[in-house]
XYZ file of C-alpha atoms in Angstrom:
330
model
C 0.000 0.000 0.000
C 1.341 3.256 -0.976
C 2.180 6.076 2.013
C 2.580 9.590 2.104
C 5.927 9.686 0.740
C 5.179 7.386 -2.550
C 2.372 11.002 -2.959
C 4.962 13.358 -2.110
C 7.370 11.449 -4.813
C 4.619 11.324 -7.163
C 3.175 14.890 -7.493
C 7.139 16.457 -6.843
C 6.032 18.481 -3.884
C 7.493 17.332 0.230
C 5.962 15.183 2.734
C 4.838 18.375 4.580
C 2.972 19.625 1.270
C 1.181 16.591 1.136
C 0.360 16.937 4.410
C -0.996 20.114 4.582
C -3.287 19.386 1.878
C -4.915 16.466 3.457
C -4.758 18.528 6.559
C -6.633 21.683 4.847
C -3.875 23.449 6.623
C -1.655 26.264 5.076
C -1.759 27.917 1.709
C -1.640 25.554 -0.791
C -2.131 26.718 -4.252
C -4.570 25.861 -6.547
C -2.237 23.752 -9.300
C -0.140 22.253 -6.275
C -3.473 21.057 -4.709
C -4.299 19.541 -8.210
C -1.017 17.197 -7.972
C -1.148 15.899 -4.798
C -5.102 15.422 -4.883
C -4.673 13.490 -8.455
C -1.213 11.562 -7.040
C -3.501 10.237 -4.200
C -6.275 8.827 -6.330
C -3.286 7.409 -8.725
C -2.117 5.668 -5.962
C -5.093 5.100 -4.122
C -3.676 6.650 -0.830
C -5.789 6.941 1.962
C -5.008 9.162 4.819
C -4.840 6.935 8.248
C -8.134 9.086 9.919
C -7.241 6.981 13.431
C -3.888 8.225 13.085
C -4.779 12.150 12.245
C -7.384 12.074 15.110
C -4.633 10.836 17.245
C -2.258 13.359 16.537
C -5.305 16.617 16.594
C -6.422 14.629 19.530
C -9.681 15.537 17.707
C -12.575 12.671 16.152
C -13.369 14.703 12.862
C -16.858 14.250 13.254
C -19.640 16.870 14.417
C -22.650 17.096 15.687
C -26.186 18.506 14.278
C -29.128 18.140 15.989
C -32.584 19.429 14.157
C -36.199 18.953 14.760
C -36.874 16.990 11.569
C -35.059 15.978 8.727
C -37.701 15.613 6.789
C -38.716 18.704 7.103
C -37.453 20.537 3.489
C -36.178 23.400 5.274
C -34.061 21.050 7.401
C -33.398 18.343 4.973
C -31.655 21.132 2.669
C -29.512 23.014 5.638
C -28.292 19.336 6.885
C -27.207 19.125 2.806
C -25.146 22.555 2.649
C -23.752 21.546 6.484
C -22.275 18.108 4.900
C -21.343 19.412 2.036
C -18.922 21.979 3.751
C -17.869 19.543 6.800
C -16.434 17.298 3.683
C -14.477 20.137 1.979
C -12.818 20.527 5.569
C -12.597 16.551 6.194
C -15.094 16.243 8.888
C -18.537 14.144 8.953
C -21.888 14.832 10.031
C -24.035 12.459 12.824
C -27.495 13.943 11.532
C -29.748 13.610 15.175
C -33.825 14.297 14.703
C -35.402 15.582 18.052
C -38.432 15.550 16.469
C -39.266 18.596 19.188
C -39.295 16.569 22.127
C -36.539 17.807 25.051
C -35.728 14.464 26.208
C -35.097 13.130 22.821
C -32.656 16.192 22.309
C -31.259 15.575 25.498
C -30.285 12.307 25.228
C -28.894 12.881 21.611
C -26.770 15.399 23.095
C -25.168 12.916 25.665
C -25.077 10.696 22.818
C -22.878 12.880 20.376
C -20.547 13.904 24.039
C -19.943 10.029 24.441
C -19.349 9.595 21.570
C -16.407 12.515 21.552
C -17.780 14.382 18.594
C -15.862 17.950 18.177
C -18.673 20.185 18.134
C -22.497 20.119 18.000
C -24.410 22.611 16.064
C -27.930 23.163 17.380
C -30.475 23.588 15.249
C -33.677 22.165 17.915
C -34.065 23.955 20.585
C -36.612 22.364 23.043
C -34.496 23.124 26.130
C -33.646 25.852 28.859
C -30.567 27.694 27.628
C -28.730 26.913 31.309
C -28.464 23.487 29.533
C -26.461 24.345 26.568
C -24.250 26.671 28.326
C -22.971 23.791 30.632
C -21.676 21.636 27.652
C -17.835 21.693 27.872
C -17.708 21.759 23.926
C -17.836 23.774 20.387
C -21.720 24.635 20.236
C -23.116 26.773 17.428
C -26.665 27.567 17.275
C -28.856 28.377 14.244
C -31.609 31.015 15.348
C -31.656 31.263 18.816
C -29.372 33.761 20.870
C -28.151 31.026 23.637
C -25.258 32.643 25.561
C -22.381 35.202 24.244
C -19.949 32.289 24.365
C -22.131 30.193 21.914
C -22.501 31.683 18.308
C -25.768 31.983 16.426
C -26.020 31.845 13.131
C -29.114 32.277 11.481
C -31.220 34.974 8.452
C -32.383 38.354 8.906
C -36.062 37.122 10.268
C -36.751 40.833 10.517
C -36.288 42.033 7.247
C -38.237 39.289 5.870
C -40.774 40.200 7.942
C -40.825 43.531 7.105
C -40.537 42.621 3.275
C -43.397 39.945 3.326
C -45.673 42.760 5.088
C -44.711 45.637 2.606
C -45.409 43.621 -0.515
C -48.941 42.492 0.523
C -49.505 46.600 1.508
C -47.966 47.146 -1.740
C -50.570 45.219 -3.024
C -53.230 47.164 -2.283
C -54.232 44.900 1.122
C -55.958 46.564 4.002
C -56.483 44.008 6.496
C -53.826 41.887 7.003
C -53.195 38.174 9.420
C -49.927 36.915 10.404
C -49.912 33.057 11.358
C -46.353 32.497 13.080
C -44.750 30.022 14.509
C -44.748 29.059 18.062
C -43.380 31.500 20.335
C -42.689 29.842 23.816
C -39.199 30.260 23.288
C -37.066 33.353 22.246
C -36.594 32.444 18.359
C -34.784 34.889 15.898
C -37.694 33.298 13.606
C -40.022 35.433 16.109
C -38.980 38.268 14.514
C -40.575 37.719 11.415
C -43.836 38.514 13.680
C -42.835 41.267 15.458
C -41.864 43.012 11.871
C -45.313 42.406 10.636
C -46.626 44.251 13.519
C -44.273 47.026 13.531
C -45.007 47.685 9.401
C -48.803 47.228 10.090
C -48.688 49.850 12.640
C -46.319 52.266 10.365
C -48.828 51.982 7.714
C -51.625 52.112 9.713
C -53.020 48.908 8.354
C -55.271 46.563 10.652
C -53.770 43.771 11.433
C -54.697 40.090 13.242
C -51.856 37.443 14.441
C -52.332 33.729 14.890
C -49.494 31.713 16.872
C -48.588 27.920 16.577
C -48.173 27.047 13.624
C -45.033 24.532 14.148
C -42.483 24.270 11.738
C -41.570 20.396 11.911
C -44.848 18.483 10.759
C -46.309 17.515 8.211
C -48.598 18.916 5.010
C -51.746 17.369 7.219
C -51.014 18.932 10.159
C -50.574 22.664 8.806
C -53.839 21.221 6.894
C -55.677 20.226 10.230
C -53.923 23.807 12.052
C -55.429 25.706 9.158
C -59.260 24.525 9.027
C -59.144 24.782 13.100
C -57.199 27.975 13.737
C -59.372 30.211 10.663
C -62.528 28.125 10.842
C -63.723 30.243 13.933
C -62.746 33.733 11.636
C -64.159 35.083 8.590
C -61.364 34.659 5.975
C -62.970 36.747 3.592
C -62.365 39.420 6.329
C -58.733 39.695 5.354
C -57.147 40.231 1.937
C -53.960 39.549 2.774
C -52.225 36.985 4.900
C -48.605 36.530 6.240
C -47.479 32.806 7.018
C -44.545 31.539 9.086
C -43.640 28.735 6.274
C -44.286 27.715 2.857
C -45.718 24.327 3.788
C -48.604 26.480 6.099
C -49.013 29.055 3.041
C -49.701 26.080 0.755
C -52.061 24.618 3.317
C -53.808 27.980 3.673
C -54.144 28.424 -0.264
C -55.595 25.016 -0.541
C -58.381 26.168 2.262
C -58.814 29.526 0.929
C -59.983 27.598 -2.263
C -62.132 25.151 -0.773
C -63.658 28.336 1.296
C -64.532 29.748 -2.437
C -61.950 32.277 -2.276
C -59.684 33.365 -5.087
C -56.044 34.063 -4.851
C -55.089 36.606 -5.552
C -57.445 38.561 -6.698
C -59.405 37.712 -3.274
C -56.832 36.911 -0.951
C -53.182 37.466 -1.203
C -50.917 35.092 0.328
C -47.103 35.004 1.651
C -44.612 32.103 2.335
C -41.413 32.188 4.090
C -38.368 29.735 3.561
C -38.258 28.771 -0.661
C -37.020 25.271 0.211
C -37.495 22.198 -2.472
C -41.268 22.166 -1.573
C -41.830 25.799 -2.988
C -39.335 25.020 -5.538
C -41.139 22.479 -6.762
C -44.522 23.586 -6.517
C -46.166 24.902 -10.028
C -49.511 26.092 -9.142
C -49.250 28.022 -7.522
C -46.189 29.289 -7.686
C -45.790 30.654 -4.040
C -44.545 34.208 -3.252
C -42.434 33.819 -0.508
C -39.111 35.099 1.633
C -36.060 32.984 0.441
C -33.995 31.987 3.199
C -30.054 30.541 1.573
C -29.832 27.539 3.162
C -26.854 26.921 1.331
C -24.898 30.218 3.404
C -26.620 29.414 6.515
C -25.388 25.551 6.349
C -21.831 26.481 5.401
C -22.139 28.966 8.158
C -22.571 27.021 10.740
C -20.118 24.994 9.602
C -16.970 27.194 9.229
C -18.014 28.483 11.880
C -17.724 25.717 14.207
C -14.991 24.840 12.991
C -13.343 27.531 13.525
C -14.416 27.695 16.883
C -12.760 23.550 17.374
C -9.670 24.348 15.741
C -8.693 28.332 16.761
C -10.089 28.008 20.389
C -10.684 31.444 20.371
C -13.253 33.185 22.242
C -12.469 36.595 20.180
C -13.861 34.632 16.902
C -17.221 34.318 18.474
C -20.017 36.321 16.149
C -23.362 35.825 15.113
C -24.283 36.135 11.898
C -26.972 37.291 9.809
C -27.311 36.364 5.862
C -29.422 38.525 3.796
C -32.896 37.123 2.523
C -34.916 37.794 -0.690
C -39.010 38.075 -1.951
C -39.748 35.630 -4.674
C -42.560 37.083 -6.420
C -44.787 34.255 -7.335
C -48.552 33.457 -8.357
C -50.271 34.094 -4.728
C -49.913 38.008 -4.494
């Protein structure tokens, strides 16, 4: 079996070279990367991963814990995560909670036993006291924990506030909001509080629904729909706001069955643009794009950062930008 030195020999570069590029470590450039990466396939070398753990005295392997990988939203982040943890040479354990604290509880003791490097949160069912006593890497995605444990997550607000100004563009005067739950402090909250804050600047009346979770399926947001509006007059409203595509599908389907026309009737707006939108045709949903591809590689880099720099200085949260598909509903 060929070593590190037969690639070294082969491309013409040093043991350390070779190194560094299975390592990820250094500046390597581009065409040097090329001839050690094509002298290891030649020769099908395989870095020893027991051996580089050994020497890191690190596993290579992270955490994520989410509410539901089945969810689109979350199937596509847990995509963009893996994707980037393989350009640095890590791998994923993908955990489901499926929102219930002791399942995310025990997954956490799970990933510590089994030495992972970091965990990046993405459920959040518990108190924050809990996460702040794990002794390792943590990095959240839309919920402020602690200053020692980054968030990263998209600018709820402004899509809030962009969601609410296009159906006012529109020409709507009474406008619903159907959010999430909001038991726990959520940077997905703000999406709500936007609506209410734009309503009120444009003196529009306004109505807001809560609990609409974001981790079930089509025939739950169905059931949550027909219960939740069946005690209102839809008609009332000609615009409404709702916390995810999959509940702004649900609601169109209702609005229809409720002999209501969108949009000329009712005017309707999504929030996420996962593969569900996507692949939706009629209608075409108008919705708030969150990039799950930045927000996955994100969290990645940035744990990552925060396993192999150490450094309490590197600790930021971060926003990404989001953007209002224009689609068939409004």
């Amino acid at each position: 079996m060929s070593g590190i030195k037969e690639v070294a020999k082969k491309a013409g570069v040093s043991v350390a070279t070779v190194s560094r590029v299975i390592n990820n470590r250094g500046y390597i450039s581009k065409e040097t990367r090329r001839k050690v990466e094509t002298a290891m396939r030649d020769l099908d070398y395989r870095p020893n991963q027991i051996a580089r753990a050994l020497l890191k005295n690190q596993t290579f392997f992270v955490g994520i814990i989410v509410p539901d990988s089945n969810h689109p939203f979350f199937s596509e982040l847990v995509k963009f995560v893996e994707i980037s943890a393989n350009e640095l040479n890590y791998k994923v354990l993908v955990c489901n909670s499926l929102d219930d604290p002791k399942k995310e509880e025990e997954y956490i003791s799970m990933l510590r036993e089994n030495q992972v490097d970091g965990i990046i949160m993405c459920s959040h069912t518990l108190d924050t006291e809990k996460y702040k006593k794990l002794s390792l890497p943590i990095v959240s995605f839309d919920r402020v924990i602690s200053r020692s444990i980054p968030c990263v997550g998209s600018d709820n607000f402004r899509g809030g506030e962009l969601a609410t100004e296009h159906l006012i563009s529109k020409g709507c005067k009474r406008l619903l909001h159907i959010s999430g739950p909001l038991e726990l402090d959520m940077l997905s909250n703000r999406r709500g509080d936007a609506f209410i804050l734009t309503c009120m600047k444009h003196d529009v009346e306004y109505h807001f629904i809560e609990g609409a979770r974001n981790k079930l399926t089509f025939e739950y947001f169905m059931d949550f729909i027909t219960r939740e509006l069946s005690s209102i007059e839809l008609s009332r409203y000609d615009g409404i706001f709702c916390s995810n595509d999959i509940v702004a599908y649900a609601l169109y389907i209702y609005a229809k069955q409720q002999g209501l026309r969108v949009p000329e009737q009712l005017k309707i707006v999504g929030y996420d643009y996962h593969s569900f939108t996507r692949m939706l045709q009629e209608p075409k949903l108008t919705t708030i794009k969150q990039p799950t591809d930045r927000i996955g590689r994100m969290l990645l880099t940035t744990l990552v950062r925060m396993i192999e720099k150490g450094d309490d200085a590197l600790i930021n949260n971060t926003l990404v930008d989001v953007e209002l598909i224009v689609g068939d509903t409004t």
